[in-house]
Amino acid sequence: MPSDPARSSSINLHHAVLQRRLPRCYVVTGVSGSGKSTVGKLLANRLQCPFHEGDDYHPPANIAKMRAGIALTDDDRWPWLHALAGVIQGHVARSELGVVSCSALKQRYRDVLCGASQGAAHAGDVAFVLLQPSREELQKRLVAREAAGTHFMPAKLLESQLAALEVDPNALFFDALPPDAIVEHILQMRQGMEHGELSEKPAN
């Protein structure tokens, strides 16, 4: 796992993300248990825009497969990713803000989501946020969630997700900040873009 657990927090605002045009849609990504839904809901609330929970777009067969501890294949994922891509590209087309949560572990998945392969979205319209807590923290969260019965994803699928993860160098990267602080950094970056201040701001 690329994240260094020894760091207390980090944020990487890659220059390729800092476009002149403000993002229309934020896609909060990461493996299961990374906090996508929590951060996504908080961000959408602060931006006063819709939040789309990626898990809600899975077909029942995908949910059943993951609940049984079986990792999804690309064939399983494509219909789900295309459904989410429609949501994202709808926000872009309407010039309306939106926030989506989706694991989006591989670059080819992210290309589908932002329409890169079809040229449907232009650079800067979609911003990816990558949440990457330490392996130990992820395991702890997934075990607790599984014991509580609050999510279909079993903890034993964590390793397969970490193995599949391709870190996006263009994403806003967070490894150990609390959700409120992550959202605050994203909003500070957006405010800076609105005022033409595109310099990087390290996490405290």
Tab-separated table of C-alpha atoms in Angstrom:
chain	number	residue	atom	x	y	z
A	1	MET	CA	0.000	0.000	0.000
A	2	PRO	CA	1.672	3.248	-1.119
A	3	SER	CA	0.561	5.290	1.864
A	4	ASP	CA	3.113	5.648	4.655
A	5	PRO	CA	1.400	4.932	8.010
A	6	ALA	CA	4.111	6.895	9.817
A	7	ARG	CA	2.810	10.157	8.407
A	8	SER	CA	0.152	11.848	10.488
A	9	SER	CA	-1.470	13.430	7.449
A	10	SER	CA	-0.772	14.497	3.899
A	11	ILE	CA	-2.426	16.156	0.946
A	12	ASN	CA	-1.134	16.196	-2.594
A	13	LEU	CA	-2.693	18.816	-4.839
A	14	HIS	CA	-1.163	17.678	-8.107
A	15	HIS	CA	-0.649	20.461	-10.631
A	16	ALA	CA	-2.645	18.586	-13.282
A	17	VAL	CA	-5.733	18.859	-11.066
A	18	LEU	CA	-5.420	22.579	-10.587
A	19	GLN	CA	-7.247	23.617	-13.735
A	20	ARG	CA	-8.547	27.114	-14.419
A	21	ARG	CA	-12.088	25.768	-14.636
A	22	LEU	CA	-13.643	24.715	-11.329
A	23	PRO	CA	-14.619	21.028	-11.070
A	24	ARG	CA	-18.293	20.299	-11.651
A	25	CYS	CA	-18.144	16.920	-9.959
A	26	TYR	CA	-15.959	15.513	-7.178
A	27	VAL	CA	-15.466	11.733	-7.135
A	28	VAL	CA	-14.332	10.469	-3.723
A	29	THR	CA	-12.365	7.256	-4.251
A	30	GLY	CA	-10.488	4.616	-2.275
A	31	VAL	CA	-10.753	1.045	-1.056
A	32	SER	CA	-13.588	-0.156	1.150
A	33	GLY	CA	-13.466	1.434	4.589
A	34	SER	CA	-11.455	4.464	3.503
A	35	GLY	CA	-14.278	6.863	4.363
A	36	LYS	CA	-15.662	7.670	0.916
A	37	SER	CA	-19.290	7.967	1.990
A	38	THR	CA	-18.509	10.004	5.099
A	39	VAL	CA	-16.289	12.482	3.267
A	40	GLY	CA	-18.565	12.577	0.236
A	41	LYS	CA	-21.651	13.426	2.280
A	42	LEU	CA	-19.801	16.115	4.230
A	43	LEU	CA	-18.409	17.659	1.056
A	44	ALA	CA	-21.798	17.647	-0.665
A	45	ASN	CA	-23.366	19.243	2.393
A	46	ARG	CA	-20.777	22.027	2.422
A	47	LEU	CA	-21.141	22.567	-1.327
A	48	GLN	CA	-24.939	22.352	-1.035
A	49	CYS	CA	-25.149	19.867	-3.886
A	50	PRO	CA	-26.363	16.271	-4.433
A	51	PHE	CA	-24.376	13.297	-3.120
A	52	HIS	CA	-24.493	10.015	-5.024
A	53	GLU	CA	-23.531	6.887	-3.048
A	54	GLY	CA	-21.674	4.608	-5.444
A	55	ASP	CA	-22.809	1.433	-3.693
A	56	ASP	CA	-26.419	2.298	-4.560
A	57	TYR	CA	-25.633	1.849	-8.266
A	58	HIS	CA	-24.375	-1.739	-7.957
A	59	PRO	CA	-26.728	-4.352	-9.422
A	60	PRO	CA	-27.995	-6.894	-6.852
A	61	ALA	CA	-25.720	-9.590	-8.304
A	62	ASN	CA	-22.635	-7.520	-7.464
A	63	ILE	CA	-23.804	-6.958	-3.889
A	64	ALA	CA	-24.482	-10.669	-3.434
A	65	LYS	CA	-21.067	-11.565	-4.815
A	66	MET	CA	-19.207	-9.184	-2.506
A	67	ARG	CA	-21.306	-10.205	0.478
A	68	ALA	CA	-20.164	-13.774	-0.195
A	69	GLY	CA	-16.535	-12.628	-0.104
A	70	ILE	CA	-15.963	-12.894	-3.856
A	71	ALA	CA	-14.075	-10.047	-5.526
A	72	LEU	CA	-15.738	-8.417	-8.530
A	73	THR	CA	-14.348	-8.865	-12.030
A	74	ASP	CA	-14.157	-6.129	-14.650
A	75	ASP	CA	-17.198	-7.653	-16.341
A	76	ASP	CA	-19.067	-7.156	-13.058
A	77	ARG	CA	-17.885	-3.576	-12.742
A	78	TRP	CA	-18.513	-2.128	-16.213
A	79	PRO	CA	-22.315	-1.703	-15.950
A	80	TRP	CA	-21.872	-0.129	-12.501
A	81	LEU	CA	-19.145	2.230	-13.694
A	82	HIS	CA	-21.127	3.273	-16.759
A	83	ALA	CA	-24.147	4.016	-14.568
A	84	LEU	CA	-22.028	6.265	-12.355
A	85	ALA	CA	-20.408	7.832	-15.422
A	86	GLY	CA	-23.872	8.875	-16.556
A	87	VAL	CA	-24.448	10.596	-13.223
A	88	ILE	CA	-21.083	12.373	-13.324
A	89	GLN	CA	-21.348	13.455	-16.944
A	90	GLY	CA	-24.882	14.674	-16.272
A	91	HIS	CA	-23.540	17.095	-13.674
A	92	VAL	CA	-20.846	18.235	-16.109
A	93	ALA	CA	-23.325	18.730	-18.962
A	94	ARG	CA	-25.686	20.744	-16.760
A	95	SER	CA	-22.839	22.691	-15.133
A	96	GLU	CA	-24.217	21.597	-11.760
A	97	LEU	CA	-22.117	20.615	-8.763
A	98	GLY	CA	-22.235	17.031	-7.560
A	99	VAL	CA	-20.296	14.590	-5.373
A	100	VAL	CA	-20.007	10.852	-6.071
A	101	SER	CA	-18.421	8.061	-4.027
A	102	CYS	CA	-16.814	5.194	-5.947
A	103	SER	CA	-13.842	2.916	-5.274
A	104	ALA	CA	-12.466	3.601	-8.804
A	105	LEU	CA	-9.358	1.586	-8.009
A	106	LYS	CA	-7.848	1.485	-11.500
A	107	GLN	CA	-7.086	4.198	-14.028
A	108	ARG	CA	-9.274	2.606	-16.690
A	109	TYR	CA	-12.216	2.790	-14.283
A	110	ARG	CA	-11.560	6.476	-13.667
A	111	ASP	CA	-11.327	7.060	-17.421
A	112	VAL	CA	-14.837	5.660	-17.800
A	113	LEU	CA	-16.151	7.781	-14.934
A	114	CYS	CA	-14.847	11.079	-16.272
A	115	GLY	CA	-15.568	10.240	-19.904
A	116	ALA	CA	-11.896	10.460	-20.896
A	117	SER	CA	-12.133	7.541	-23.308
A	118	GLN	CA	-15.081	9.149	-25.127
A	119	GLY	CA	-13.977	12.747	-24.699
A	120	ALA	CA	-17.253	13.560	-22.953
A	121	ALA	CA	-15.699	15.557	-20.129
A	122	HIS	CA	-12.886	18.055	-20.364
A	123	ALA	CA	-9.912	18.217	-18.038
A	124	GLY	CA	-10.857	19.959	-14.829
A	125	ASP	CA	-14.577	19.167	-14.942
A	126	VAL	CA	-14.125	16.074	-12.758
A	127	ALA	CA	-11.825	16.029	-9.717
A	128	PHE	CA	-10.839	12.761	-8.044
A	129	VAL	CA	-10.221	12.619	-4.304
A	130	LEU	CA	-8.253	9.591	-3.051
A	131	LEU	CA	-8.645	8.533	0.582
A	132	GLN	CA	-5.930	6.156	1.745
A	133	PRO	CA	-5.701	5.477	5.492
A	134	SER	CA	-3.141	2.968	6.731
A	135	ARG	CA	-3.722	-0.745	6.185
A	136	GLU	CA	-4.135	-1.173	9.944
A	137	GLU	CA	-6.804	1.519	10.145
A	138	LEU	CA	-8.670	0.088	7.167
A	139	GLN	CA	-8.641	-3.395	8.666
A	140	LYS	CA	-9.922	-2.073	11.981
A	141	ARG	CA	-12.776	-0.203	10.320
A	142	LEU	CA	-13.815	-3.136	8.145
A	143	VAL	CA	-13.769	-5.625	11.010
A	144	ALA	CA	-15.896	-3.278	13.139
A	145	ARG	CA	-18.291	-2.630	10.276
A	146	GLU	CA	-18.621	-6.327	9.501
A	147	ALA	CA	-19.294	-7.147	13.159
A	148	ALA	CA	-21.983	-4.462	13.275
A	149	GLY	CA	-23.552	-5.715	10.055
A	150	THR	CA	-23.685	-2.225	8.596
A	151	HIS	CA	-22.091	-2.996	5.214
A	152	PHE	CA	-22.002	-5.881	2.757
A	153	MET	CA	-18.229	-5.793	2.135
A	154	PRO	CA	-16.339	-8.360	4.275
A	155	ALA	CA	-12.946	-7.487	5.733
A	156	LYS	CA	-11.302	-10.380	3.888
A	157	LEU	CA	-11.648	-8.539	0.568
A	158	LEU	CA	-9.378	-5.701	1.731
A	159	GLU	CA	-6.174	-7.302	0.432
A	160	SER	CA	-7.620	-7.814	-3.051
A	161	GLN	CA	-8.670	-4.169	-3.152
A	162	LEU	CA	-5.267	-2.931	-2.016
A	163	ALA	CA	-3.600	-5.130	-4.633
A	164	ALA	CA	-5.838	-3.686	-7.355
A	165	LEU	CA	-5.367	-0.039	-6.343
A	166	GLU	CA	-3.582	2.139	-8.897
A	167	VAL	CA	-2.853	5.473	-7.239
A	168	ASP	CA	-3.934	8.396	-9.394
A	169	PRO	CA	-1.126	10.996	-9.449
A	170	ASN	CA	-3.688	13.632	-10.426
A	171	ALA	CA	-5.978	13.010	-7.457
A	172	LEU	CA	-6.262	15.019	-4.272
A	173	PHE	CA	-4.609	12.581	-1.878
A	174	PHE	CA	-5.341	12.236	1.842
A	175	ASP	CA	-4.030	9.520	4.136
A	176	ALA	CA	-4.767	10.339	7.755
A	177	LEU	CA	-6.762	13.520	8.190
A	178	PRO	CA	-10.198	13.401	9.851
A	179	PRO	CA	-13.168	13.822	7.469
A	180	ASP	CA	-13.907	17.434	8.450
A	181	ALA	CA	-10.299	18.434	7.791
A	182	ILE	CA	-10.271	16.671	4.419
A	183	VAL	CA	-13.375	18.543	3.330
A	184	GLU	CA	-11.936	21.825	4.585
A	185	HIS	CA	-8.789	21.320	2.473
A	186	ILE	CA	-10.871	20.590	-0.627
A	187	LEU	CA	-12.962	23.710	-0.058
A	188	GLN	CA	-9.857	25.830	0.545
A	189	MET	CA	-8.429	24.582	-2.744
A	190	ARG	CA	-11.676	25.374	-4.535
A	191	GLN	CA	-11.779	28.852	-3.019
A	192	GLY	CA	-8.179	29.383	-4.112
A	193	MET	CA	-9.068	28.353	-7.650
A	194	GLU	CA	-11.986	30.791	-7.646
A	195	HIS	CA	-9.562	33.580	-6.774
A	196	GLY	CA	-6.795	32.358	-9.081
A	197	GLU	CA	-4.572	31.232	-6.216
A	198	LEU	CA	-3.420	27.827	-7.460
A	199	SER	CA	-0.485	27.194	-5.140
A	200	GLU	CA	-0.279	23.990	-3.115
A	201	LYS	CA	-1.342	24.084	0.527
A	202	PRO	CA	0.186	21.391	2.729
A	203	ALA	CA	-1.870	19.756	5.456
A	204	ASN	CA	-1.167	20.807	9.025
